[in-house]
Every structure is written in structure tokens, then in C-alpha cells.
Amino acid sequence: MLHLLRASTRAARASKSPQWIKQWPGRICPSHLLQACSGGNRQAFSHWSRKQLGTIPTAVVNTLLDAVHAVPVSGADAVPTAKREPWKKLPTTCPGCGAPSQTVDREAAGYYGETRRKRDAKHSRQQEEDAIFKQAVDNESVDGQSAAPTKSPPVATADSTPVCNRCHMLHHNGAGSSIIHPSMQSIQAIIEESPHRHNHIYHVLDAADFPMSLIPNLQHALELPRLRTQNRRSKSMRYIRGRVAEVSFIITRSDLLAPVKEQVDGLMPYLQDVLRDALGKSGQNVRLGNVRCVSAKRSWWTKQVKEEIYGRGGAGWMVGKVNVGKSALFESTFPKGRGREVSPELKTRLDSENAAAADSAHLGDGINDALTVVQPVSELYRPLPEAYQESEIDALDDEAFLNEDEARLLPPAQPETAYPRMPLISSLPGTTASPIRVPFGQGKGELIDLPGVERNTLEHHVLREHRSDLVLTSRVTPEQHVIKPGQSLLLGGLIRITPMTEDLIMMMYPFLPPSLTPHVTSTEKAIAIQTGFFTETNEPYAGTVPSIATPPAKTLMESAGSFPLPTDVTKKRAGPITAVAAGKQKAHDLPYIVYATDILLSGLGWVEVVAQVRRGACGDPGKVPEVEVWSPEGKYVGQRRCMNGWLLGGPRQGPVRERRTRGRMSIDFQRRKAGGARGGPG
């Protein structure tokens, strides 16, 4: 309490507070309040306050007296009070990672330590005291008279819910360990326990290595309906055992692809074609109108996705591999501050959908028929009370543990608030340990963040001090590296790209994090840096080029295969020669062809490889240049058609007025242009 009075006095003098608080006498020690309060003589203290404190309103003094009475006083006059617990009750699950709360294993997720509990309790008490003092200041009227302050207990919100020690260390220190990643069978079992009739699966993909983060055969693994085909009679909604489950593809971190939102929007046809190729034979005849390319960092298309989540209702499931940005997407697309009332249009739509679900209930078996019971909208969206009583919250938290016979994989949902605490965002793979259920709209639906599926990355082959720098956090403007015959491109001493076509110059543009430093050198030296010794002499490499690979990883270097350059980018790379306003040449009439491709590194980024060859120089018309990639165990490498990221996000071109103009032509050129050296006709 003493620190509260001192801090409040200093802050009030520096701010535009009422005149009486600015004239608070600094010579008076706040311990006088404790002495006056110890005897319980409120009338004597009021007389003393008028004499010593001047024009302080009585209501403020009374409010401060109530706060001081709550502070335990030592001495003979001290009243024995019950021991105050650090936290009234631990949450059922940690709101940051979703792990069940526990106080046993310090190294496991969901652990709450005694030290942090006491420190957070002290901070909570300070906030309560500050709120009391602020209430006393706000209750003063303009004419100097004050009404008796109404003391109301602080309302607990989800934002004040503490997180476990692991989330605390990850957020503040960036230190923590990954959890065991679940399998697709576990994800399927979790989704099957959904209490909602309408479920929507958001398949989250990473733009850095798109489409390597795609989960193959997601519909088959989760037993979901097939994607809607291009047939005009294809149904837009399919019910299975009285439930409906739709799938949408969301490509996150789209700000890594291009600097401007309009450029990313122009890439949508390209992204749909790449996704169609990744889906395989089953994706050739599929509608891909459910693909979104968003950026939580730049707020690109997050508002549209948020409105879709709120409009659909039901359960929205974030499914994807680790480190694809599910938690960041969750925070930017969760409908906060919504759901005070349900519109009549929404009730009509939901009633019709429930009736359609009841008509298709005969498709289910006997076990799942219980899920098809139609409830009226008034029961589904019954308005919740403004605030739960503490006993009711405890009952809700303990609901999942009342029956130990039922081992449920889906934990209970958090208490619904307008602005709940969001899941923790971290670059550590496997931050989310268990499903995190956050309801919205007063029972309209909930958004569920699931743990990430295992993703094959190079993390275990990289030195520990460089693992935190393997995530691409912002767009990269790469440098152009020219690879001549007999040379290779080395990336952090871990990945090597070697051209296989002889007598051909290639250009490479690495869109990778800074830890994978590009280095162009001879192929022999590149092999020595990557493996640690020279191939011919077996001498160890003792150069100065750094490598982030671990010693065991240097012995596991294998060829990931040869990758051709199939994409013809002649028209885009030719510049003004093929422009309509300049050369007006056709790309197929030029004497050369420019081939390109994107080499993908799982979870890291991509390298754009470009080569220009003379038309017909390869002999066979179908033969194109190739490159060979070497990586640990010959894994973690993929390929996609070229996106031309260098043309989209390369070095920024200045305005035309600031560009350097071409210099003055020589006199000899002017003579030849006029008609020869003698000035006669040419």
C-alpha cells in the first residue's frame, strides 16, 4: 500500500489531475494511514485527514481506508486473516500451449511453478490497489463534492489467465523444448470428438516452401468428403453421419512472396496451379476457389477470413504441419468482441441447415445417429450471463475431470470472453502441445488450434546456436549469383547446388534466411566444405568459409537427385524486346530460350535457378538444363514451377526521373549516323 500512495502521488503531480491531488503534501508519510487504521478509529482518522491533508475529499479517504483495511497489519492490533493463496485456482489447460495444468514435472508443458505463482499474485494485488485508487480519483465531482464510491470486485477476464512456465520462457526468453508431434490418426480422433454439427477444416500451408507443407491425402486421412469437382452438378455441401466437414486451403506468410498485396493477388492463378499439381491425379478436376493467400503480419485478407469464420459458426479447425503459422493466423482471424445477439437471418439459415442435417441422418449408423438430434436455435445460442460466479467457473473447469472413465482427447473449451487470450506465437516447432478451444459469438462457434503434424526439416542437422535463425521472418531481397562451369553454390555449408549441364552459365537467387549464407566456389572446394575433407587427398578442410552443419551431418551428405529447369520464362525475362510498346518480338522467334525452376528447402525457403541457352543447342527439343542438389541424407529438397520471385521482389527500381540517363553519343557515331566518315551519303 505504501508504494501505491507514493507512486500515485508522483504520477498525479506530473499529470493533469484535480488540484487537490496535485497539492498532496509530500512530507506526510503514508505509514500514518496504517497507524490510523490499526486502531479502527475512522472518525479520528477523518478529522486527522482534514487537518493534515487539506482539501482531499472524504470519499477518497474512505476508499483508501477500505484498501488499507485489506492490508494485514503487524502488531497487537493486527487481525488474524486467512492465508492468501497465490492463485485462487489453476486453469484447466494453459491458454498459451493448451497443455493440461500440472505442478509435478518441471520440464513438461503445462507446469506452474510456485515462484511465478507468488510473483503473479503480487502483481495482481498491485493492480487491484491501483484500481481502487483510480476509482477514488474518478468519483470526485466537479463542484468538489464526492459521492460514496461503489466498491465492486474486479472482473476476471481470460487475459488475466496465467500461462505455464514453458510458455513464459518461450515468450520472454525464447527458450523451450518441442513436444512430440501427433500423427494424422491422432488428429482424426480429435476431430471426431467435435461437439458441433458444422465443422470446417482450415488446411494451413506455408508460403516459404509452398507446397511442401501440404499434407497429402488429407481427406482420406481424416475421412472427410471429397473436394468439390468442376462438374456443375457437384454438391457444395456433403453430410456424413449427420455432420458436415468442409476444407479450405490457407497459404500463410504471403508477405514473403512479394512486397505488395496486389502482386500477391496476381499470383493466385499460379498458386492454384502449383497446388493442383501437388494434389496429384485427384486434384486435376477439383475446384480451388477455397484457396486463400493471407498474411497475419501485414493483415492481408485476414479480415475476409475472419468474417467467413464468424459467418460459418460451428467448429473451425486449424490443421497443418509445425511452423506454418497456425497460431499467428489464429490470432489475426479470431472474431473478437462479437456475439451479443443472433440476427434473424442467421437463425433462419441455421434452422434450414439443421433440417437438412436431420433429413440426411439416415445415412449414419446406430452409434452416430445420436449426433443428429436437432436442437432449436434458442437452445443452441442461449445468451450467456455477463459474468460467471466463481463456483460456476470452477464447475465448468472441472467438468472434463469428473468422469475418469471417459478419456477424451479434446479438452474443455475456455470460458467465453469478448477478448480472450490467444495461443502463444513462437518459432519453436511444436509450440502447441494440445488443442486450444476458444469459443466466440456466445455459443455460435469456436476456433480450435491443433498441434502441428511432424515436418521434415533440417533443424537436427544444424548447430544449436543457429537453429533459432532458420525461420524466414521477413521478405528477402536476394543477390544474383552467377555460377560458371566448374562452380557450385553452397548454402551455409549445408546445401550444395551444382549445374550438371556443361559449358552453361546459370544464375541463382536464394530466398533463404540469413543463417544459410550463399557462397560461390569451385565444385571441389564446395564438396570439401560440405563434407569436411577433400575427396582426392582425404585432407581435412581448414579454410575460413563457415558451416552451420553438425559434424554427424557432414558424414550424411547424399544427392537429393537432379532437377530439370522445365519452366520457360523467356517472355518475362526478355525485357523490352517482347514488350508491346518496344520491340514487339515474339518469344518463340528469339534465338534463345530462358529456362527456370524453384528449388525448395523444407521449412526454409527456395532458390530460383535460371539458365539461358541458345535455341536448339541442347539437340533434343525436350532436353533442358539440369542441376544436382546435395543435402543431409538426400532429403528436405523439393521443386516447383518458377514463380519469378526475382522479378517480383528483387532490388527496388527507383522512379524514372531519378534514373541515370544515357550519356552523350560520340562524334564518330554522329558522323556514321549522318552518312559516313566523310559526311557523304552512307
XYZ file of C-alpha atoms in Angstrom, residues 152-460:
309
model
C -17.047 -3.609 -6.978
C -14.813 -6.659 -7.168
C -12.537 -6.863 -10.216
C -13.988 -8.932 -13.019
C -11.696 -11.774 -14.057
C -11.111 -11.971 -17.793
C -9.324 -14.531 -19.925
C -6.489 -12.083 -20.485
C -5.525 -12.413 -16.811
C -5.307 -16.194 -17.030
C -1.671 -17.143 -16.377
C 0.350 -19.281 -18.756
C 2.620 -22.151 -17.815
C 6.354 -21.838 -17.195
C 7.177 -23.198 -20.644
C 5.092 -20.556 -22.413
C 6.533 -17.876 -20.133
C 10.099 -18.852 -21.044
C 9.266 -19.108 -24.737
C 7.645 -15.678 -24.803
C 10.253 -13.771 -22.798
C 13.498 -15.740 -23.293
C 12.894 -17.771 -26.452
C 13.960 -20.946 -24.622
C 11.967 -24.146 -24.630
C 11.673 -27.668 -25.946
C 9.384 -29.104 -28.591
C 6.626 -31.567 -27.860
C 6.083 -34.913 -29.535
C 4.229 -34.194 -32.757
C 0.908 -36.022 -33.194
C 0.104 -38.294 -36.104
C -2.766 -37.925 -38.535
C -4.603 -40.696 -36.713
C -4.490 -38.586 -33.541
C -5.756 -35.522 -35.402
C -8.600 -37.587 -36.829
C -9.552 -38.894 -33.382
C -9.598 -35.337 -32.010
C -11.816 -34.006 -34.801
C -14.218 -36.919 -34.413
C -14.941 -35.734 -30.859
C -16.248 -32.419 -32.142
C -19.479 -31.397 -30.375
C -20.584 -29.337 -33.400
C -22.592 -30.423 -36.411
C -20.859 -27.997 -38.748
C -17.080 -28.350 -38.958
C -14.674 -26.541 -41.225
C -11.076 -27.661 -41.706
C -8.568 -24.914 -42.484
C -5.580 -26.616 -44.074
C -2.770 -24.145 -43.320
C 0.173 -24.072 -45.742
C 3.450 -22.170 -45.557
C 4.320 -19.790 -48.380
C 8.067 -20.139 -47.751
C 8.279 -23.688 -49.149
C 4.841 -23.949 -50.769
C 3.609 -26.639 -51.463
C 5.991 -28.839 -49.402
C 3.913 -28.203 -46.261
C 0.849 -29.807 -47.871
C -0.450 -32.879 -46.026
C -1.028 -35.471 -48.758
C -4.377 -37.245 -48.824
C -5.831 -35.080 -46.067
C -9.406 -36.028 -46.984
C -8.594 -39.721 -46.844
C -6.583 -39.456 -43.611
C -9.332 -37.561 -41.778
C -12.203 -39.392 -43.522
C -13.548 -36.156 -44.954
C -15.770 -35.685 -48.020
C -14.035 -35.306 -51.362
C -13.229 -31.841 -52.641
C -15.819 -30.305 -54.911
C -15.102 -31.062 -58.566
C -15.605 -28.832 -61.597
C -18.766 -30.674 -62.538
C -21.655 -28.235 -62.456
C -23.774 -30.792 -60.612
C -21.193 -31.236 -57.893
C -22.659 -30.620 -54.436
C -21.305 -27.765 -52.411
C -22.003 -29.491 -49.071
C -21.877 -33.154 -48.106
C -23.232 -34.675 -44.909
C -21.603 -37.769 -43.469
C -23.317 -39.403 -40.468
C -25.268 -36.223 -39.807
C -22.251 -33.918 -39.900
C -20.715 -31.668 -42.483
C -16.972 -31.047 -42.820
C -15.566 -28.689 -45.441
C -11.931 -27.965 -46.295
C -10.276 -24.665 -47.183
C -6.636 -24.047 -48.062
C -4.988 -21.019 -46.444
C -1.480 -20.041 -47.511
C 0.083 -18.061 -44.675
C 3.019 -15.644 -44.609
C 2.260 -14.427 -48.118
C 4.332 -11.303 -47.433
C 7.382 -13.491 -48.165
C 6.367 -13.810 -51.809
C 6.114 -10.172 -52.925
C 6.369 -6.720 -51.356
C 2.891 -5.506 -52.382
C -0.512 -7.079 -51.787
C -1.566 -6.534 -55.405
C 1.399 -8.590 -56.605
C 0.449 -11.449 -54.282
C -3.136 -11.290 -55.568
C -1.763 -11.603 -59.096
C -0.013 -14.829 -58.048
C -3.268 -16.606 -57.174
C -3.621 -18.412 -60.550
C -0.017 -19.572 -60.214
C -0.548 -20.781 -56.639
C -3.697 -22.661 -57.627
C -1.845 -24.420 -60.461
C 1.027 -25.382 -58.149
C -1.435 -26.678 -55.561
C -3.274 -28.640 -58.240
C 0.000 -30.281 -59.262
C 0.788 -31.122 -55.637
C -2.615 -32.756 -55.112
C -1.729 -35.253 -57.818
C -4.140 -37.011 -60.118
C -7.108 -36.380 -57.839
C -6.557 -32.624 -57.967
C -6.725 -32.157 -61.726
C -10.522 -31.863 -61.779
C -11.013 -30.077 -58.439
C -12.369 -26.596 -57.865
C -9.853 -24.489 -55.973
C -11.997 -21.491 -55.184
C -11.438 -22.207 -51.480
C -7.770 -21.107 -51.554
C -6.781 -18.004 -49.592
C -3.369 -16.340 -49.504
C -3.135 -14.309 -46.293
C -0.510 -12.540 -44.225
C -1.037 -12.151 -40.486
C 1.939 -9.794 -40.302
C 0.643 -7.375 -42.939
C -3.103 -8.091 -42.375
C -3.650 -9.183 -45.977
C -7.038 -10.900 -46.409
C -7.314 -11.638 -42.682
C -10.498 -9.604 -42.340
C -12.229 -11.639 -45.054
C -11.206 -14.911 -43.403
C -12.398 -13.591 -40.033
C -15.832 -12.778 -41.453
C -16.048 -16.234 -43.020
C -15.182 -17.898 -39.704
C -17.813 -15.889 -37.864
C -20.423 -16.410 -40.591
C -19.957 -20.176 -40.704
C -20.059 -20.736 -36.958
C -19.646 -24.258 -35.684
C -16.125 -25.554 -35.200
C -13.162 -24.223 -37.162
C -10.083 -26.471 -37.027
C -6.562 -25.207 -37.797
C -4.772 -28.216 -39.292
C -1.250 -28.179 -40.681
C 2.359 -29.048 -40.111
C 4.557 -27.407 -37.492
C 5.850 -23.870 -38.036
C 3.421 -22.992 -40.822
C 1.880 -20.080 -38.892
C -1.293 -21.611 -37.431
C -1.138 -19.716 -34.127
C -0.403 -16.391 -35.830
C -3.291 -16.999 -38.228
C -5.484 -17.926 -35.255
C -4.822 -14.599 -33.539
C -5.381 -12.473 -36.637
C -8.584 -14.210 -37.773
C -10.348 -14.897 -34.464
C -13.589 -12.838 -34.262
C -13.035 -10.820 -31.091
C -15.706 -8.730 -29.403
C -18.587 -10.397 -31.231
C -21.781 -12.233 -30.426
C -24.068 -10.066 -28.322
C -27.150 -11.249 -30.182
C -28.073 -13.545 -33.065
C -29.631 -11.980 -36.143
C -32.929 -13.372 -37.504
C -31.291 -14.193 -40.848
C -28.705 -16.336 -39.085
C -31.404 -18.169 -37.133
C -33.324 -18.905 -40.343
C -30.235 -20.205 -42.093
C -29.227 -22.410 -39.176
C -32.739 -23.835 -38.846
C -32.739 -24.803 -42.525
C -29.296 -26.400 -42.224
C -30.352 -28.348 -39.143
C -33.440 -29.583 -41.003
C -31.246 -30.702 -43.921
C -28.954 -32.493 -41.484
C -31.948 -34.275 -39.956
C -33.098 -35.430 -43.404
C -29.676 -36.954 -44.112
C -29.415 -38.570 -40.688
C -30.486 -41.942 -42.078
C -27.045 -42.243 -43.694
C -25.374 -42.758 -40.325
C -25.025 -45.871 -38.265
C -26.588 -46.542 -34.890
C -23.743 -45.041 -32.864
C -23.605 -41.752 -34.718
C -27.360 -41.296 -35.026
C -27.360 -39.649 -31.623
C -25.430 -36.766 -33.112
C -28.272 -35.913 -35.482
C -30.706 -34.691 -32.845
C -31.916 -31.296 -33.960
C -31.957 -28.609 -31.286
C -33.782 -25.320 -31.670
C -31.701 -22.254 -32.239
C -32.865 -20.719 -28.979
C -31.146 -23.575 -27.128
C -28.044 -23.617 -29.289
C -27.472 -19.888 -28.879
C -28.867 -19.244 -25.446
C -27.495 -15.892 -24.190
C -24.782 -16.408 -21.603
C -24.668 -14.381 -18.374
C -22.421 -11.362 -18.296
C -20.123 -12.926 -15.721
C -19.945 -16.361 -14.152
C -19.798 -16.830 -10.437
C -16.542 -18.315 -9.195
C -18.212 -21.568 -8.237
C -19.737 -21.873 -11.716
C -16.358 -21.308 -13.369
C -14.799 -23.953 -11.137
C -17.579 -26.368 -12.088
C -17.022 -25.693 -15.778
C -13.274 -26.182 -15.433
C -13.674 -29.449 -13.576
C -16.292 -30.852 -15.956
C -13.737 -32.726 -18.037
C -12.279 -34.462 -14.978
C -15.475 -35.556 -13.258
C -15.686 -38.827 -15.179
C -12.289 -40.504 -15.367
C -13.670 -43.424 -17.372
C -14.061 -41.257 -20.432
C -10.592 -40.378 -21.717
C -11.300 -37.549 -24.111
C -8.672 -36.212 -26.495
C -10.499 -32.899 -26.857
C -10.035 -30.721 -23.750
C -12.812 -28.443 -22.465
C -13.252 -25.034 -24.055
C -12.127 -21.864 -22.349
C -14.717 -19.598 -20.707
C -16.009 -17.292 -23.411
C -14.962 -13.647 -23.218
C -15.035 -10.822 -25.719
C -11.239 -10.593 -25.930
C -9.733 -13.905 -24.835
C -6.067 -14.740 -24.531
C -4.693 -16.068 -27.793
C -2.335 -19.057 -28.251
C 1.373 -18.413 -27.927
C 3.205 -17.488 -31.141
C 6.756 -18.838 -31.302
C 9.231 -20.022 -33.910
C 9.838 -23.214 -31.922
C 8.459 -26.214 -33.832
C 5.721 -27.801 -31.775
C 4.761 -24.897 -29.521
C 1.116 -26.012 -29.242
C 1.007 -29.130 -27.065
C -2.749 -29.810 -27.079
C -5.886 -28.495 -28.827
C -6.809 -24.954 -27.754
C -10.548 -24.243 -27.918
C -11.621 -20.601 -27.883
C -15.395 -20.006 -28.276
C -16.938 -16.906 -29.813
C -20.359 -15.428 -30.523
C -21.942 -16.603 -27.239
C -22.195 -20.196 -28.336
C -22.248 -19.602 -32.076
C -18.995 -21.462 -32.621
C -15.394 -21.914 -31.632
C -11.983 -21.827 -33.251
C -9.614 -24.675 -32.386
C -5.844 -24.575 -32.787
C -4.470 -28.095 -33.202
C -0.869 -29.238 -32.645
C 1.242 -29.346 -35.773
C 1.972 -32.543 -37.642
C 5.633 -33.511 -37.922
C 7.543 -31.732 -40.660
C 10.817 -32.902 -42.158
C 13.231 -30.011 -41.615
C 16.973 -29.530 -41.386
C 16.831 -28.456 -37.747
C 18.512 -31.594 -36.366
